[in-house]
mmCIF file of C-alpha atoms in Angstrom:
data_model
loop_
_atom_site.group_PDB
_atom_site.id
_atom_site.type_symbol
_atom_site.label_atom_id
_atom_site.label_comp_id
_atom_site.label_asym_id
_atom_site.label_seq_id
_atom_site.Cartn_x
_atom_site.Cartn_y
_atom_site.Cartn_z
ATOM 1 C CA SER A 1 -88.484 3.814 14.010
ATOM 2 C CA ALA A 2 -92.212 3.550 14.673
ATOM 3 C CA VAL A 3 -94.575 5.152 12.210
ATOM 4 C CA ILE A 4 -97.075 7.381 13.970
ATOM 5 C CA SER A 5 -100.208 8.849 12.459
ATOM 6 C CA GLN A 6 -102.652 11.353 13.868
ATOM 7 C CA LYS A 7 -106.201 12.254 12.946
ATOM 8 C CA PRO A 8 -107.339 14.848 12.178
ATOM 9 C CA SER A 9 -104.340 16.698 10.783
ATOM 10 C CA ARG A 10 -106.091 19.983 11.407
ATOM 11 C CA ASP A 11 -109.472 21.304 12.479
ATOM 12 C CA ILE A 12 -111.278 24.544 13.122
ATOM 13 C CA CYS A 13 -113.699 24.291 16.024
ATOM 14 C CA GLN A 14 -116.238 26.479 17.726
ATOM 15 C CA ARG A 15 -115.729 27.708 21.263
ATOM 16 C CA GLY A 16 -117.355 25.405 23.813
ATOM 17 C CA THR A 17 -117.168 22.246 21.734
ATOM 18 C CA SER A 18 -114.822 19.254 22.126
ATOM 19 C CA LEU A 19 -112.424 17.567 19.735
ATOM 20 C CA THR A 20 -110.948 14.086 19.997
ATOM 21 C CA ILE A 21 -107.541 13.512 18.434
ATOM 22 C CA GLN A 22 -106.447 10.008 17.549
ATOM 23 C CA CYS A 23 -102.911 8.661 17.581
ATOM 24 C CA GLN A 24 -102.069 5.337 15.916
ATOM 25 C CA VAL A 25 -98.691 3.591 16.013
ATOM 26 C CA ASP A 26 -97.650 0.795 13.681
ATOM 27 C CA SER A 27 -96.040 -1.229 16.474
ATOM 28 C CA GLN A 28 -96.699 -1.938 20.127
ATOM 29 C CA VAL A 29 -95.161 0.631 22.443
ATOM 30 C CA THR A 30 -95.269 0.931 26.194
ATOM 31 C CA MET A 31 -94.846 4.672 26.572
ATOM 32 C CA MET A 32 -97.047 7.181 24.750
ATOM 33 C CA PHE A 33 -97.167 10.900 25.439
ATOM 34 C CA TRP A 34 -99.254 13.901 24.479
ATOM 35 C CA TYR A 35 -97.733 17.342 23.970
ATOM 36 C CA ARG A 36 -99.036 20.778 23.131
ATOM 37 C CA GLN A 37 -97.158 23.357 21.090
ATOM 38 C CA GLN A 38 -98.637 26.830 21.164
ATOM 39 C CA PRO A 39 -97.825 29.171 18.272
ATOM 40 C CA GLY A 40 -94.153 30.075 18.187
ATOM 41 C CA GLN A 41 -93.441 28.133 21.373
ATOM 42 C CA SER A 42 -91.725 24.928 22.413
ATOM 43 C CA LEU A 43 -93.474 21.696 23.311
ATOM 44 C CA THR A 44 -95.189 21.262 26.666
ATOM 45 C CA LEU A 45 -95.957 17.800 27.988
ATOM 46 C CA ILE A 46 -99.646 17.338 28.751
ATOM 47 C CA ALA A 47 -99.679 13.757 30.016
ATOM 48 C CA THR A 48 -98.285 10.267 29.790
ATOM 49 C CA ALA A 49 -100.843 7.830 28.387
ATOM 50 C CA ASN A 50 -100.670 4.552 30.287
ATOM 51 C CA GLN A 51 -102.158 1.389 28.860
ATOM 52 C CA GLY A 52 -104.748 -0.087 31.182
ATOM 53 C CA SER A 53 -104.723 2.752 33.703
ATOM 54 C CA GLU A 54 -105.426 6.455 33.961
ATOM 55 C CA ALA A 55 -103.117 8.928 32.289
ATOM 56 C CA THR A 56 -100.553 10.805 34.356
ATOM 57 C CA TYR A 57 -101.027 14.556 33.934
ATOM 58 C CA GLU A 58 -98.446 17.300 34.232
ATOM 59 C CA SER A 59 -98.916 20.371 36.353
ATOM 60 C CA GLY A 60 -101.444 22.702 34.779
ATOM 61 C CA PHE A 61 -103.322 19.979 32.912
ATOM 62 C CA VAL A 62 -106.364 18.135 34.263
ATOM 63 C CA ILE A 63 -108.334 15.108 33.200
ATOM 64 C CA ASP A 64 -111.630 16.977 32.905
ATOM 65 C CA LYS A 65 -110.153 19.288 30.287
ATOM 66 C CA PHE A 66 -107.925 16.758 28.485
ATOM 67 C CA PRO A 67 -109.316 13.247 28.936
ATOM 68 C CA ILE A 68 -107.051 10.578 27.476
ATOM 69 C CA SER A 69 -107.737 7.001 26.528
ATOM 70 C CA ARG A 70 -105.181 4.252 25.921
ATOM 71 C CA PRO A 71 -107.122 1.080 25.121
ATOM 72 C CA ASN A 72 -104.137 -0.877 23.763
ATOM 73 C CA LEU A 73 -100.421 -0.639 22.998
ATOM 74 C CA THR A 74 -100.866 0.940 19.556
ATOM 75 C CA PHE A 75 -103.572 3.558 20.035
ATOM 76 C CA SER A 76 -104.454 6.576 22.151
ATOM 77 C CA THR A 77 -106.863 9.491 22.026
ATOM 78 C CA LEU A 78 -106.708 12.971 23.514
ATOM 79 C CA THR A 79 -109.886 15.014 23.867
ATOM 80 C CA VAL A 80 -109.748 18.776 24.190
ATOM 81 C CA SER A 81 -112.957 19.642 26.039
ATOM 82 C CA ASN A 82 -115.002 22.814 26.244
ATOM 83 C CA MET A 83 -112.553 24.566 23.960
ATOM 84 C CA SER A 84 -111.619 28.225 24.082
ATOM 85 C CA PRO A 85 -109.378 30.229 21.711
ATOM 86 C CA GLU A 86 -106.488 29.680 24.182
ATOM 87 C CA ASP A 87 -106.579 25.989 23.256
ATOM 88 C CA SER A 88 -105.506 26.817 19.695
ATOM 89 C CA SER A 89 -102.271 24.855 19.340
ATOM 90 C CA ILE A 90 -100.607 21.957 17.664
ATOM 91 C CA TYR A 91 -101.202 18.741 19.599
ATOM 92 C CA LEU A 92 -98.639 15.989 19.134
ATOM 93 C CA CYS A 93 -98.450 12.424 20.310
ATOM 94 C CA SER A 94 -95.155 10.667 20.743
ATOM 95 C CA VAL A 95 -93.829 7.229 21.617
ATOM 96 C CA GLU A 96 -90.680 6.077 23.298
ATOM 97 C CA GLU A 97 -88.889 3.192 21.660
ATOM 98 C CA SER A 98 -86.723 0.546 23.260
ATOM 99 C CA GLY A 99 -83.558 2.599 22.698
ATOM 100 C CA TYR A 100 -85.221 5.503 24.538
ATOM 101 C CA GLU A 101 -85.521 7.629 21.425
ATOM 102 C CA GLN A 102 -88.804 9.475 21.349
ATOM 103 C CA TYR A 103 -90.596 9.860 18.032
ATOM 104 C CA PHE A 104 -93.447 12.171 17.191
ATOM 105 C CA GLY A 105 -96.562 12.073 15.100
ATOM 106 C CA PRO A 106 -97.168 14.796 12.502
ATOM 107 C CA GLY A 107 -99.385 16.778 14.878
ATOM 108 C CA THR A 108 -102.941 18.078 14.845
ATOM 109 C CA ARG A 109 -103.297 21.799 14.249
ATOM 110 C CA LEU A 110 -106.316 23.046 16.186
ATOM 111 C CA THR A 111 -107.862 26.475 15.747
ATOM 112 C CA VAL A 112 -110.676 27.507 18.077
ATOM 113 C CA THR A 113 -112.883 30.384 16.985
ATOM 114 C CA SER M 1 -92.310 23.429 33.065
ATOM 115 C CA GLN M 2 -89.313 23.539 30.787
ATOM 116 C CA GLN M 3 -86.175 21.754 31.860
ATOM 117 C CA GLY M 4 -83.825 22.998 29.178
ATOM 118 C CA GLU M 5 -82.762 26.459 28.201
ATOM 119 C CA GLU M 6 -81.234 26.976 24.808
ATOM 120 C CA ASP M 7 -79.062 29.665 23.417
ATOM 121 C CA PRO M 8 -78.981 31.462 21.248
ATOM 122 C CA GLN M 9 -82.715 31.927 20.774
ATOM 123 C CA ALA M 10 -82.039 32.733 17.143
ATOM 124 C CA LEU M 11 -79.032 32.299 14.868
ATOM 125 C CA SER M 12 -78.482 33.553 11.339
ATOM 126 C CA ILE M 13 -75.506 32.294 9.334
ATOM 127 C CA GLN M 14 -74.315 31.970 5.760
ATOM 128 C CA GLU M 15 -74.473 28.696 3.895
ATOM 129 C CA GLY M 16 -71.293 26.726 4.423
ATOM 130 C CA GLU M 17 -70.660 28.074 7.918
ATOM 131 C CA ASN M 18 -70.967 25.992 11.069
ATOM 132 C CA ALA M 19 -73.851 26.478 13.485
ATOM 133 C CA THR M 20 -73.547 25.806 17.193
ATOM 134 C CA MET M 21 -76.506 25.660 19.550
ATOM 135 C CA ASN M 22 -76.312 25.149 23.278
ATOM 136 C CA CYS M 23 -78.681 23.603 25.779
ATOM 137 C CA SER M 24 -78.542 23.754 29.561
ATOM 138 C CA TYR M 25 -80.703 21.798 31.947
ATOM 139 C CA LYS M 26 -81.379 21.734 35.646
ATOM 140 C CA THR M 27 -81.619 18.186 36.971
ATOM 141 C CA SER M 28 -79.913 14.830 36.452
ATOM 142 C CA ILE M 29 -80.844 13.138 33.217
ATOM 143 C CA ASN M 30 -80.938 9.684 31.638
ATOM 144 C CA ASN M 31 -80.436 11.049 28.157
ATOM 145 C CA LEU M 32 -80.697 14.143 26.008
ATOM 146 C CA GLN M 33 -82.176 14.301 22.522
ATOM 147 C CA TRP M 34 -82.030 16.899 19.772
ATOM 148 C CA TYR M 35 -84.872 17.521 17.353
ATOM 149 C CA ARG M 36 -85.431 19.635 14.267
ATOM 150 C CA GLN M 37 -88.742 21.221 13.363
ATOM 151 C CA ASN M 38 -89.355 22.904 10.058
ATOM 152 C CA SER M 39 -91.928 25.657 10.116
ATOM 153 C CA GLY M 40 -95.380 24.289 10.862
ATOM 154 C CA ARG M 41 -94.289 20.674 10.539
ATOM 155 C CA GLY M 42 -93.590 17.701 12.777
ATOM 156 C CA LEU M 43 -90.469 17.040 14.794
ATOM 157 C CA VAL M 44 -87.588 15.103 13.308
ATOM 158 C CA HIS M 45 -85.449 13.155 15.759
ATOM 159 C CA LEU M 46 -81.781 13.965 15.146
ATOM 160 C CA ILE M 47 -79.716 12.277 17.812
ATOM 161 C CA LEU M 48 -79.861 10.843 21.336
ATOM 162 C CA ILE M 49 -76.921 11.003 23.718
ATOM 163 C CA ARG M 50 -76.958 9.059 26.950
ATOM 164 C CA SER M 51 -75.778 10.443 30.263
ATOM 165 C CA ASN M 52 -72.650 8.272 30.199
ATOM 166 C CA GLU M 53 -71.639 9.485 26.737
ATOM 167 C CA ARG M 54 -69.689 12.638 26.009
ATOM 168 C CA GLU M 55 -69.913 12.979 22.245
ATOM 169 C CA LYS M 56 -71.861 11.553 19.306
ATOM 170 C CA HIS M 57 -71.749 12.120 15.591
ATOM 171 C CA SER M 58 -74.311 11.650 12.875
ATOM 172 C CA GLY M 59 -73.421 12.905 9.419
ATOM 173 C CA ARG M 60 -72.871 16.666 9.691
ATOM 174 C CA LEU M 61 -74.128 16.697 13.284
ATOM 175 C CA ARG M 62 -71.962 16.575 16.371
ATOM 176 C CA VAL M 63 -73.465 16.533 19.850
ATOM 177 C CA THR M 64 -71.556 16.895 23.089
ATOM 178 C CA LEU M 65 -72.768 16.388 26.624
ATOM 179 C CA ASP M 66 -71.172 17.688 29.809
ATOM 180 C CA THR M 67 -73.126 16.336 32.764
ATOM 181 C CA SER M 68 -70.955 18.210 35.268
ATOM 182 C CA LYS M 69 -72.064 21.484 33.708
ATOM 183 C CA LYS M 70 -75.528 20.168 32.822
ATOM 184 C CA SER M 71 -75.123 21.311 29.272
ATOM 185 C CA SER M 72 -75.084 20.023 25.713
ATOM 186 C CA SER M 73 -74.209 21.472 22.342
ATOM 187 C CA LEU M 74 -75.297 20.680 18.811
ATOM 188 C CA LEU M 75 -72.895 21.521 16.014
ATOM 189 C CA ILE M 76 -74.045 21.491 12.406
ATOM 190 C CA THR M 77 -71.093 21.654 10.046
ATOM 191 C CA ALA M 78 -71.131 23.067 6.512
ATOM 192 C CA SER M 79 -74.690 24.314 6.916
ATOM 193 C CA ARG M 80 -77.150 24.374 4.046
ATOM 194 C CA ALA M 81 -80.235 26.467 3.395
ATOM 195 C CA ALA M 82 -82.272 23.307 4.034
ATOM 196 C CA ASP M 83 -81.000 23.316 7.646
ATOM 197 C CA THR M 84 -83.161 26.372 8.303
ATOM 198 C CA ALA M 85 -85.466 25.233 11.102
ATOM 199 C CA SER M 86 -86.033 25.340 14.840
ATOM 200 C CA TYR M 87 -83.859 23.037 16.913
ATOM 201 C CA PHE M 88 -84.918 21.719 20.305
ATOM 202 C CA CYS M 89 -83.113 19.829 23.012
ATOM 203 C CA ALA M 90 -85.167 17.503 25.174
ATOM 204 C CA THR M 91 -84.119 15.779 28.369
ATOM 205 C CA GLU M 92 -85.381 12.640 30.031
ATOM 206 C CA MET M 93 -84.920 13.192 33.731
ATOM 207 C CA THR M 94 -83.488 10.525 35.994
ATOM 208 C CA GLY M 95 -86.133 8.406 37.684
ATOM 209 C CA GLY M 96 -88.827 9.136 35.145
ATOM 210 C CA PHE M 97 -89.897 8.449 31.602
ATOM 211 C CA LYS M 98 -91.104 11.820 30.493
ATOM 212 C CA THR M 99 -89.112 14.055 28.182
ATOM 213 C CA ILE M 100 -89.097 17.800 28.702
ATOM 214 C CA PHE M 101 -88.262 20.250 25.932
ATOM 215 C CA GLY M 102 -86.155 23.378 25.897
ATOM 216 C CA ALA M 103 -87.301 26.636 24.364
ATOM 217 C CA GLY M 104 -85.521 26.014 21.083
ATOM 218 C CA THR M 105 -83.129 27.830 18.771
ATOM 219 C CA ARG M 106 -84.316 29.232 15.455
ATOM 220 C CA LEU M 107 -81.619 28.740 12.839
ATOM 221 C CA PHE M 108 -81.693 30.647 9.567
ATOM 222 C CA VAL M 109 -79.146 29.681 6.912
ATOM 223 C CA LYS M 110 -78.805 32.210 4.134
ATOM 224 C CA ALA M 111 -78.016 30.917 0.670
#
């Protein structure tokens, strides 16, 4: 399976600032996704990161708040903009492999104070 | 929005016992996947079952899928304390590529 890394692994940020999370995959993948996991909750899909085009956002998530880049088939970034304490979560990227299994990065634990 | 609902929400068993978790979903799917998440850590992919399959095994894991009832079950046999974790089902809906997660079952295996 693909090896996925995320940076940073965790961060503590001030309200009103922005944080960009990086996701790197060790092989080329077509489908990349960003999820959020709030404390004690399940995973919620934020968006599908499309290479060469704009990301596709799920209901409740907008580009101005969560801009996503996907410059190539091995890399994506998610920015959490104008953060508030409600944005405190674990943010995870994932990839879908050719057998349709979906694998996840280790996550970025974000705390907003 | 969540596609899958899992039950029970929490399960506590003794080491050596079997653990069964159930997942129900609402729409047609391409496949269903089960994941394990240890506290505060990343997700571990356990098994994928396609919509045309009814049962799959992997080690101590057995997954069944009933598309007529839109439900799946995960059975962990001879459980160990190390199986203590949250377990999630996730479905890829027909006609799309995105995978939607259920609420999860918290399993606690007592040594």
